[in-house]
Structure formats: structure tokens, C-alpha cells
């Protein structure tokens, strides 16, 4: 089984898969921001949250210790986090798509040419840029009431208050940076250039096929 990738391309495919999985996993995990409320730890991502307050029987607030996503898109605490959800999700989907094609290139001959590899690298740059934009938008939502209640009522845009950034935020940003800088560069050397003999053979096969079809159509 021959590969359509060079040795550098094989490493590019592996790194593409790692960065895509790292960014996408971090996107779905609610560990971007850590704080506390009513003495219980609370964590957020862009569209998910762990531990949230509800009113009990005596109209007192109690903490429900479970993780889940917001009931609807409009229930996400701020417009900035809604934009972050869409932008980061689109970037992760793009990185996953390129990573899947790159892994298939390790198993299939003539799937990824030198030019195709560079186009895929450009797509990775765009995907990483989208995720990076999502990470940049995320601090704009720290002034929402829900986040302020968790961060000691002193948080603001780009001010964490008593909260701290979680590992998933750094993992998403690191995956995006690796995709933009390293994977994009490696993609320039990922695909194999078609050999002249193989190219001529391919052209001859196509020409013969067209000639046979034309001859079949012209016969009475």
C-alpha cells in the first residue's frame, strides 16, 4: 500500500490529527474558566457549564453539581460567547476535515498532490485563525452577570476577578497556533509531485478511453 505523502507529509498528517483532536476536545469540554459560587467550584466553556444554582423549596439558592450545555443558543450568557461558540466550532470542523483527508492520504496513492497539500495547509491556517479568534472573543463575555457571580462580582472584560483560565482554553489556543504555524508550513512539503511517466500514462489512459467511447458512439 503506497502513500501519496512524503515522510514530512506523514508527520504533517499525524500532527494535523493531534491538533484537530486537541482543539475539538477542548471546545466541547467545560473547562475554559474556573471559579466558585456558594462554596462550590464552577467551570465554563463557551456553551457548557458545570455546577449551577437553582432555587430550592425554601426559595434559597442551592447548587446543582452536574455538567451540561445551555438549554438554547440564546441562553448562552453573552453575545461574545455566542460568537465564540460559532467561530470556534467552525474552526474545529475545518481542522477535523483536513486531518481526516491527511490521514486518508497516508493510505491512498495519488490522493494528495503537492498543490493539494498546500491548499489543505491554507485551510488549516483559516481553521486555526477561526479558533484563535474565538479565544480572543472569550474574555469579552466575562462581564456577564452569570460570570460575575462566579468570579466574586469583580470580573469584567479581560479581567478575571477571582476566577482563573482553565487548561481547555490553553489547549484550544495551543492547537490553533500549532495548526496555523507548524501544520501550514509542513503542508508545503506533504504531497508528492506526480512522476512524468505516471502523468503521461494517465493522459494516455484517458485519451484511449475517450477514443473508445467515441468509436462506440459512431458505430451504426
Coordinates of N, CA and C in Angstrom, one line a residue:
X1 N 0.9 -1.2 0.0 CA 0.0 0.0 0.0 C 0.9 1.2 0.0
X2 N 0.8 2.0 -1.1 CA 1.7 3.2 -1.2 C 0.9 4.4 -0.7
X3 N 1.7 5.4 -0.2 CA 1.1 6.6 0.3 C 1.3 7.7 -0.7
X4 N 0.4 8.7 -0.6 CA 0.5 9.9 -1.5 C 1.3 10.9 -0.8
X5 N 1.8 10.7 0.4 CA 2.5 11.7 1.2 C 4.0 11.3 1.3
X6 N 4.8 12.4 1.4 CA 6.2 12.2 1.7 C 6.4 11.9 3.2
X7 N 7.6 11.7 3.6 CA 7.9 11.4 5.0 C 7.5 12.6 5.9
X8 N 7.8 13.8 5.4 CA 7.3 15.0 6.0 C 5.8 15.1 6.1
X9 N 5.2 14.7 5.0 CA 3.7 14.6 4.9 C 3.1 13.7 5.9
X10 N 3.8 12.6 6.2 CA 3.2 11.6 7.2 C 3.3 12.3 8.6
X11 N 4.3 13.0 8.9 CA 4.4 13.7 10.1 C 3.3 14.8 10.2
X12 N 3.1 15.5 9.0 CA 2.1 16.5 9.0 C 0.7 16.0 9.2
X13 N 0.4 14.8 8.7 CA -0.9 14.1 8.9 C -1.0 13.8 10.4
X14 N 0.0 13.3 11.0 CA -0.1 12.9 12.4 C -0.3 14.2 13.3
X15 N 0.5 15.2 13.0 CA 0.3 16.5 13.7 C -1.0 17.1 13.5
X16 N -1.5 17.1 12.3 CA -2.8 17.6 11.9 C -3.9 16.9 12.8
X17 N -3.8 15.6 12.9 CA -4.8 14.9 13.7 C -4.7 15.3 15.1
X18 N -3.5 15.4 15.7 CA -3.3 15.7 17.1 C -3.9 17.1 17.4
X19 N -3.6 18.1 16.5 CA -4.1 19.5 16.8 C -5.6 19.6 16.6
X20 N -6.1 18.8 15.6 CA -7.6 18.9 15.4 C -8.3 18.2 16.6
X21 N -7.8 17.1 17.1 CA -8.4 16.4 18.2 C -8.3 17.3 19.5
X22 N -7.1 17.9 19.7 CA -6.9 18.7 20.9 C -7.8 19.9 20.9
X23 N -7.9 20.6 19.8 CA -8.8 21.8 19.7 C -10.3 21.4 19.9
X24 N -10.7 20.4 19.2 CA -12.1 20.0 19.2 C -12.5 19.4 20.6
X25 N -11.6 18.7 21.2 CA -12.0 18.2 22.5 C -12.1 19.3 23.5
X26 N -11.1 20.2 23.4 CA -11.2 21.4 24.3 C -12.4 22.2 24.1
X27 N -12.9 22.3 22.9 CA -14.1 23.1 22.5 C -15.3 22.5 23.2
X28 N -15.4 21.2 23.3 CA -16.6 20.6 23.9 C -16.5 20.4 25.4
X29 N -15.3 20.6 26.0 CA -15.2 20.4 27.5 C -15.4 21.7 28.2
X30 N -16.2 21.7 29.3 CA -16.5 23.0 30.0 C -15.4 23.3 31.0
X31 N -14.2 23.4 30.6 CA -13.1 23.7 31.5 C -12.2 24.9 31.0
X32 N -12.9 25.9 30.4 CA -12.2 27.1 29.9 C -12.0 28.1 31.0
X33 N -12.9 28.2 32.0 CA -12.9 29.2 33.0 C -13.3 28.5 34.4
X34 N -12.5 28.7 35.4 CA -12.8 28.1 36.7 C -13.1 29.3 37.7
X35 N -14.1 29.0 38.5 CA -14.5 30.0 39.6 C -15.2 29.2 40.7
X36 N -15.9 29.9 41.5 CA -16.7 29.3 42.6 C -18.0 30.1 42.9
X37 N -19.0 29.4 43.3 CA -20.2 30.1 43.7 C -20.9 29.3 44.8
X38 N -21.3 29.9 45.8 CA -21.9 29.3 47.0 C -21.0 28.2 47.6
X39 N -19.8 28.4 47.5 CA -18.8 27.5 48.1 C -18.5 26.3 47.2
X40 N -19.1 26.2 46.0 CA -18.9 25.1 45.1 C -18.1 25.5 43.9
X41 N -17.2 24.7 43.4 CA -16.4 25.0 42.2 C -17.4 25.1 41.0
X42 N -17.1 26.0 40.1 CA -17.9 26.2 38.9 C -16.9 26.4 37.7
X43 N -17.3 25.8 36.6 CA -16.5 25.9 35.4 C -17.3 26.2 34.2
X44 N -16.8 26.9 33.2 CA -17.5 27.2 32.0 C -16.6 26.8 30.7
X45 N -17.3 26.7 29.6 CA -16.7 26.8 28.3 C -17.5 27.9 27.6
X46 N -17.6 27.8 26.3 CA -18.4 28.8 25.6 C -19.9 28.5 25.7
X47 N -20.3 27.2 25.6 CA -21.7 26.9 25.6 C -22.1 25.8 26.6
X48 N -21.1 25.5 27.6 CA -21.4 24.5 28.6 C -21.0 25.0 29.9
X49 N -21.5 24.4 31.0 CA -21.2 24.8 32.3 C -21.3 23.6 33.3
X50 N -20.4 23.6 34.3 CA -20.5 22.6 35.4 C -20.9 23.3 36.7
X51 N -21.9 22.8 37.3 CA -22.5 23.3 38.6 C -23.1 24.7 38.4
X52 N -24.4 24.7 38.7 CA -25.2 25.9 38.6 C -26.2 26.1 39.7
X53 N -26.6 27.3 40.0 CA -27.6 27.5 41.2 C -29.0 27.4 40.7
X54 N -29.8 26.8 41.5 CA -31.3 26.8 41.3 C -31.9 27.1 42.7
X55 N -33.2 27.5 42.6 CA -33.9 27.8 43.9 C -34.6 26.6 44.4
X56 N -34.3 26.4 45.7 CA -34.8 25.2 46.4 C -36.3 25.4 46.9
X57 N -36.7 24.5 47.8 CA -38.1 24.6 48.3 C -38.3 25.9 49.1
X58 N -37.3 26.3 49.8 CA -37.4 27.5 50.7 C -37.0 28.7 50.0
X59 N -37.0 28.7 48.6 CA -36.6 29.8 47.8 C -35.1 30.2 48.1
X60 N -34.4 29.3 48.6 CA -32.9 29.5 48.8 C -32.2 28.9 47.6
X61 N -31.1 29.6 47.3 CA -30.3 29.1 46.2 C -29.5 27.8 46.6
X62 N -29.5 26.8 45.8 CA -28.7 25.6 46.1 C -28.0 25.3 44.8
X63 N -26.8 24.7 44.9 CA -26.0 24.3 43.7 C -26.3 22.9 43.2
X64 N -26.6 22.8 42.0 CA -26.7 21.5 41.3 C -25.4 21.1 40.7
X65 N -24.8 20.1 41.2 CA -23.5 19.7 40.8 C -23.5 18.7 39.7
X66 N -23.6 19.2 38.5 CA -23.6 18.5 37.3 C -23.2 19.4 36.1
X67 N -22.8 18.7 35.0 CA -22.3 19.5 33.8 C -23.4 19.3 32.7
X68 N -23.5 20.4 31.9 CA -24.4 20.3 30.8 C -24.3 21.6 29.9
X69 N -24.9 21.5 28.8 CA -24.9 22.7 27.9 C -26.1 23.5 28.2
X70 N -26.0 24.8 27.7 CA -27.2 25.7 27.9 C -28.4 25.2 27.1
X71 N -29.6 25.5 27.6 CA -30.8 24.9 27.0 C -31.0 25.4 25.6
X72 N -30.5 26.5 25.2 CA -30.6 27.0 23.8 C -29.5 27.9 23.5
X73 N -29.3 28.3 22.3 CA -28.2 29.1 21.9 C -28.3 30.5 22.5
X74 N -29.6 31.0 22.6 CA -29.8 32.3 23.2 C -29.6 32.3 24.7
X75 N -29.5 31.2 25.3 CA -29.3 31.1 26.8 C -27.8 31.3 27.1
X76 N -26.9 31.2 26.1 CA -25.5 31.4 26.4 C -25.4 32.8 27.0
X77 N -24.6 33.0 28.0 CA -24.6 34.3 28.8 C -24.4 35.6 28.1
X78 N -23.6 35.6 27.0 CA -23.3 36.9 26.4 C -23.2 36.7 24.9
X79 N -23.3 37.8 24.1 CA -23.2 37.8 22.7 C -21.8 37.3 22.3
X80 N -20.8 37.8 23.0 CA -19.4 37.4 22.7 C -19.2 35.9 22.8
X81 N -19.8 35.3 23.8 CA -19.7 33.8 23.9 C -20.5 33.1 22.8
X82 N -21.6 33.7 22.4 CA -22.3 33.1 21.3 C -21.5 33.1 20.0
X83 N -20.9 34.3 19.7 CA -20.0 34.4 18.6 C -18.8 33.4 18.7
X84 N -18.2 33.3 19.9 CA -17.1 32.4 20.1 C -17.5 31.0 19.9
X85 N -18.7 30.6 20.2 CA -19.2 29.2 20.0 C -19.2 28.9 18.5
X86 N -19.8 29.8 17.7 CA -19.9 29.6 16.3 C -18.5 29.6 15.6
X87 N -17.7 30.6 15.9 CA -16.4 30.8 15.2 C -15.5 29.6 15.6
X88 N -15.4 29.3 16.9 CA -14.5 28.2 17.3 C -15.0 26.8 16.7
X89 N -16.3 26.6 16.7 CA -16.9 25.4 16.2 C -16.6 25.2 14.7
X90 N -16.7 26.3 14.0 CA -16.3 26.3 12.5 C -14.9 25.9 12.3
X91 N -14.0 26.5 13.1 CA -12.6 26.3 13.0 C -12.2 24.8 13.3
X92 N -12.8 24.3 14.4 CA -12.6 22.9 14.7 C -13.1 21.9 13.6
X93 N -14.2 22.2 13.1 CA -14.8 21.4 12.0 C -13.8 21.4 10.8
X94 N -13.3 22.5 10.5 CA -12.3 22.7 9.3 C -11.0 21.9 9.6
X95 N -10.5 22.0 10.8 CA -9.3 21.2 11.2 C -9.5 19.7 11.1
X96 N -10.7 19.3 11.6 CA -11.0 17.9 11.6 C -11.1 17.3 10.2
X97 N -11.7 18.1 9.3 CA -11.9 17.7 7.9 C -10.6 17.6 7.2
X98 N -9.7 18.5 7.4 CA -8.3 18.4 6.8 C -7.6 17.3 7.4
X99 N -7.7 17.1 8.7 CA -6.9 16.0 9.4 C -7.4 14.6 8.8
X100 N -8.7 14.5 8.6 CA -9.2 13.2 8.0 C -8.7 13.0 6.6
X101 N -8.7 14.0 5.8 CA -8.1 13.9 4.4 C -6.6 13.5 4.5
X102 N -5.9 14.1 5.4 CA -4.5 13.9 5.5 C -4.2 12.4 6.0
X103 N -5.0 11.9 6.9 CA -4.8 10.5 7.3 C -5.2 9.6 6.1
X104 N -6.2 9.9 5.4 CA -6.5 9.1 4.2 C -5.4 9.1 3.2
X105 N -4.7 10.2 3.1 CA -3.6 10.3 2.2 C -2.4 9.4 2.5
X106 N -2.3 9.0 3.8 CA -1.3 8.0 4.2 C -1.6 6.6 3.7
X107 N -2.8 6.4 3.3 CA -3.2 5.0 2.9 C -3.6 4.9 1.4
X108 N -3.7 6.1 0.7 CA -4.2 6.0 -0.7 C -3.2 6.8 -1.5
X109 N -2.8 6.1 -2.6 CA -1.9 6.7 -3.6 C -2.6 7.7 -4.5
X110 N -1.8 8.8 -4.8 CA -2.3 9.9 -5.7 C -3.5 10.6 -5.1
X111 N -3.7 10.6 -3.8 CA -4.8 11.4 -3.2 C -4.4 12.8 -3.0
X112 N -3.2 13.0 -2.5 CA -2.8 14.4 -2.2 C -1.5 14.7 -3.0
X113 N -1.7 15.7 -3.8 CA -0.5 16.2 -4.6 C 0.2 17.3 -3.8
X114 N 1.3 17.8 -4.4 CA 2.0 18.9 -3.7 C 1.0 20.1 -3.7
X115 N 0.3 20.4 -4.7 CA -0.6 21.6 -4.7 C -1.8 21.4 -3.8
X116 N -2.3 20.1 -3.8 CA -3.4 19.8 -2.9 C -3.0 20.0 -1.4
X117 N -1.8 19.5 -1.1 CA -1.3 19.7 0.3 C -1.2 21.1 0.7
X118 N -0.8 22.0 -0.2 CA -0.7 23.4 0.1 C -2.1 24.0 0.3
X119 N -3.0 23.6 -0.5 CA -4.4 24.1 -0.3 C -5.0 23.6 1.0
X120 N -4.6 22.4 1.4 CA -5.1 21.9 2.7 C -4.4 22.7 3.9
X121 N -3.2 23.0 3.7 CA -2.5 23.9 4.6 C -3.1 25.2 4.8
X122 N -3.6 25.8 3.7 CA -4.3 27.1 3.7 C -5.6 27.0 4.5
X123 N -6.2 25.8 4.3 CA -7.5 25.6 5.1 C -7.2 25.4 6.6
X124 N -6.0 24.8 6.9 CA -5.7 24.7 8.3 C -5.4 26.1 8.9
X125 N -4.7 26.9 8.1 CA -4.5 28.3 8.6 C -5.8 29.0 8.9
X126 N -6.7 28.9 8.1 CA -8.0 29.5 8.3 C -8.7 28.9 9.5
X127 N -8.7 27.6 9.7 CA -9.3 26.9 10.8 C -8.6 27.4 12.1
X128 N -7.3 27.4 12.1 CA -6.6 27.9 13.3 C -6.9 29.4 13.6
X129 N -7.0 30.2 12.5 CA -7.3 31.6 12.7 C -8.7 31.8 13.3
X130 N -9.7 30.9 12.9 CA -11.0 31.0 13.5 C -11.0 30.6 15.0
X131 N -10.3 29.6 15.3 CA -10.2 29.2 16.7 C -9.5 30.2 17.6
X132 N -8.5 30.8 17.0 CA -7.8 31.9 17.7 C -8.7 33.1 17.9
X133 N -9.5 33.4 16.9 CA -10.5 34.5 17.1 C -11.5 34.2 18.2
X134 N -11.9 32.9 18.2 CA -12.8 32.5 19.3 C -12.2 32.7 20.7
X135 N -10.9 32.3 20.8 CA -10.2 32.5 22.1 C -10.1 34.0 22.4
X136 N -9.9 34.8 21.4 CA -9.8 36.3 21.6 C -11.1 36.9 22.0
X137 N -12.2 36.3 21.5 CA -13.5 36.8 21.9 C -14.0 36.4 23.3
X138 N -13.4 35.3 23.7 CA -13.9 34.8 25.0 C -13.9 35.7 26.2
X139 N -12.8 36.5 26.4 CA -12.7 37.4 27.5 C -13.8 38.6 27.4
X140 N -14.3 38.8 26.3 CA -15.3 39.8 26.2 C -16.6 39.5 26.9
X141 N -16.8 38.2 27.2 CA -18.0 37.8 27.9 C -17.9 37.7 29.4
X142 N -16.7 38.1 30.0 CA -16.5 38.0 31.4 C -17.3 39.0 32.2
X143 N -17.9 40.0 31.5 CA -18.7 41.0 32.3 C -20.2 40.6 32.4
X144 N -20.5 39.4 31.9 CA -21.9 39.0 32.0 C -22.3 38.7 33.5
X145 N -23.5 38.9 33.9 CA -23.9 38.6 35.3 C -23.6 37.2 35.8
X146 N -23.8 36.2 34.9 CA -23.6 34.8 35.3 C -22.1 34.6 35.6
X147 N -21.2 35.2 34.8 CA -19.8 35.0 35.1 C -19.3 35.8 36.3
X148 N -19.9 37.0 36.4 CA -19.5 37.9 37.6 C -19.9 37.3 38.9
X149 N -21.1 36.6 39.0 CA -21.5 35.9 40.2 C -20.5 34.8 40.6
X150 N -19.8 34.2 39.6 CA -18.8 33.2 39.8 C -17.5 33.7 40.1
X151 N -17.2 34.9 39.7 CA -15.8 35.5 39.8 C -15.8 36.6 40.9
X152 N -16.6 36.5 41.9 CA -16.6 37.4 43.0 C -17.2 38.8 42.7
X153 N -18.0 38.9 41.7 CA -18.6 40.1 41.3 C -17.6 41.3 41.0
X154 N -16.4 40.9 40.6 CA -15.4 41.9 40.3 C -14.8 41.6 38.9
X155 N -15.3 40.7 38.2 CA -14.8 40.4 36.8 C -15.3 41.4 35.9
X156 N -14.6 41.6 34.8 CA -15.0 42.5 33.7 C -14.3 42.0 32.4
X157 N -14.5 42.6 31.3 CA -13.9 42.2 30.1 C -12.4 42.3 30.3
X158 N -11.7 41.1 30.0 CA -10.3 40.9 30.1 C -9.8 41.1 31.6
X159 N -10.7 41.0 32.6 CA -10.4 41.0 34.0 C -11.1 39.8 34.6
X160 N -10.3 38.9 35.1 CA -10.9 37.6 35.6 C -11.5 37.7 37.0
X161 N -11.1 38.7 37.8 CA -11.6 38.8 39.2 C -11.0 37.6 40.0
X162 N -11.8 36.8 40.6 CA -11.3 35.7 41.4 C -11.3 34.4 40.6
X163 N -11.6 34.5 39.4 CA -11.6 33.3 38.5 C -10.2 33.1 37.9
X164 N -10.0 32.0 37.2 CA -8.8 31.7 36.5 C -9.1 30.9 35.2
X165 N -8.3 31.1 34.3 CA -8.4 30.3 33.0 C -8.1 28.9 33.2
X166 N -8.9 28.0 32.5 CA -8.7 26.6 32.6 C -7.8 26.0 31.5
X167 N -7.4 24.7 31.7 CA -6.5 24.1 30.8 C -7.1 23.9 29.4
X168 N -8.4 23.8 29.3 CA -9.0 23.6 28.0 C -8.9 24.8 27.1
X169 N -8.9 26.0 27.7 CA -8.7 27.3 27.0 C -7.3 27.3 26.3
X170 N -6.3 26.9 27.2 CA -4.9 26.9 26.7 C -4.7 25.8 25.6
X171 N -5.4 24.7 25.8 CA -5.3 23.6 24.9 C -5.9 24.0 23.5
X172 N -7.0 24.6 23.5 CA -7.6 25.1 22.3 C -6.7 26.1 21.5
X173 N -6.2 27.1 22.3 CA -5.3 28.1 21.7 C -4.0 27.5 21.2
X174 N -3.5 26.5 22.0 CA -2.2 25.9 21.5 C -2.4 25.0 20.3
X175 N -3.6 24.3 20.2 CA -3.9 23.6 19.0 C -4.0 24.4 17.8
X176 N -4.7 25.6 18.0 CA -4.9 26.5 16.9 C -3.6 27.1 16.4
X177 N -2.7 27.5 17.4 CA -1.4 28.0 17.0 C -0.5 27.0 16.2
X178 N -0.6 25.7 16.7 CA 0.2 24.7 16.0 C -0.3 24.5 14.6
X179 N -1.6 24.5 14.4 CA -2.2 24.3 13.1 C -1.8 25.5 12.2
X180 N -1.9 26.7 12.7 CA -1.6 27.9 11.9 C -0.1 27.9 11.5
X181 N 0.8 27.6 12.4 CA 2.2 27.9 12.2 C 2.9 26.6 11.7
X182 N 2.8 25.5 12.4 CA 3.6 24.3 12.1 C 2.9 23.5 11.0
X183 N 1.6 23.2 11.1 CA 1.0 22.4 10.1 C 0.9 23.1 8.7
X184 N 0.7 24.4 8.7 CA 0.6 25.1 7.5 C 1.9 25.1 6.8
X185 N 3.0 25.2 7.5 CA 4.4 25.1 6.9 C 4.7 23.7 6.4
X186 N 4.4 22.7 7.2 CA 4.7 21.3 6.8 C 3.9 20.9 5.6
X187 N 2.7 21.5 5.4 CA 1.8 21.1 4.3 C 2.4 21.4 3.0
X188 N 3.4 22.4 2.9 CA 4.0 22.7 1.7 C 4.9 21.6 1.1
X189 N 5.3 20.7 2.0 CA 6.2 19.6 1.6 C 5.5 18.2 1.8
X190 N 4.2 18.2 2.0 CA 3.5 17.0 2.3 C 3.2 16.1 1.1
X191 N 2.7 16.6 0.0 CA 2.3 15.8 -1.1 C 3.5 15.5 -2.0
X192 N 3.3 14.4 -2.7 CA 4.3 14.0 -3.7 C 4.0 14.7 -5.1
X193 N 5.1 15.1 -5.7 CA 4.9 15.6 -7.1 C 4.7 14.4 -8.0
X194 N 3.7 14.5 -9.0 CA 3.5 13.4 -9.9 C 4.7 13.1 -10.8
X195 N 5.0 11.8 -10.9 CA 6.2 11.5 -11.8 C 5.8 11.7 -13.2
X196 N 6.7 12.2 -14.1 CA 6.3 12.4 -15.5 C 5.8 11.2 -16.2
X197 N 6.4 10.0 -15.9 CA 6.0 8.8 -16.6 C 4.5 8.5 -16.2
X198 N 4.2 8.6 -14.9 CA 2.9 8.3 -14.4 C 1.9 9.3 -15.0
X199 N 2.3 10.6 -15.2 CA 1.5 11.6 -15.7 C 1.1 11.3 -17.2
X200 N 2.2 10.9 -18.0 CA 1.9 10.5 -19.4 C 1.0 9.3 -19.5
X201 N 1.3 8.3 -18.6 CA 0.4 7.1 -18.6 C -1.0 7.4 -18.3
X202 N -1.2 8.4 -17.4 CA -2.6 8.8 -17.0 C -3.3 9.5 -18.2
X203 N -2.5 10.3 -18.9 CA -3.1 11.0 -20.0 C -3.4 10.1 -21.1
X204 N -2.5 9.1 -21.4 CA -2.8 8.1 -22.4 C -4.0 7.2 -22.1
X205 N -4.1 6.8 -20.9 CA -5.3 6.0 -20.5 C -6.6 6.8 -20.7
X206 N -6.6 8.1 -20.3 CA -7.8 8.9 -20.6 C -8.1 9.1 -22.0
X207 N -7.0 9.3 -22.8 CA -7.2 9.5 -24.3 C -7.7 8.3 -24.9
X208 N -7.2 7.1 -24.5 CA -7.7 5.8 -25.1 C -9.2 5.6 -24.7
X209 N -9.5 6.0 -23.5 CA -10.8 5.8 -23.0 C -11.8 6.6 -23.8
X210 N -11.4 7.9 -24.0 CA -12.3 8.8 -24.8 C -12.4 8.3 -26.3
X211 N -11.3 7.8 -26.8 CA -11.3 7.3 -28.2 C -12.3 6.1 -28.3
X212 N -12.2 5.2 -27.3 CA -13.1 4.0 -27.4 C -14.6 4.4 -27.3
X213 N -14.8 5.4 -26.4 CA -16.2 5.8 -26.2 C -16.7 6.5 -27.5
X214 N -15.8 7.3 -28.2 CA -16.2 8.0 -29.4 C -16.5 7.0 -30.5
X215 N -15.6 6.0 -30.6 CA -15.7 4.9 -31.6 C -17.0 4.1 -31.4
X216 N -17.4 3.9 -30.1 CA -18.6 3.1 -29.9 C -19.8 3.9 -30.2
X217 N -19.7 5.2 -30.0 CA -20.9 6.1 -30.4 C -21.1 6.2 -31.9
X218 N -20.0 6.2 -32.6 CA -20.0 6.4 -34.1 C -20.4 5.2 -34.8
X219 N -20.3 4.0 -34.2 CA -20.6 2.7 -34.9 C -22.1 2.7 -35.1
X220 N -22.6 2.2 -36.3 CA -24.1 2.2 -36.5 C -24.7 1.0 -35.7

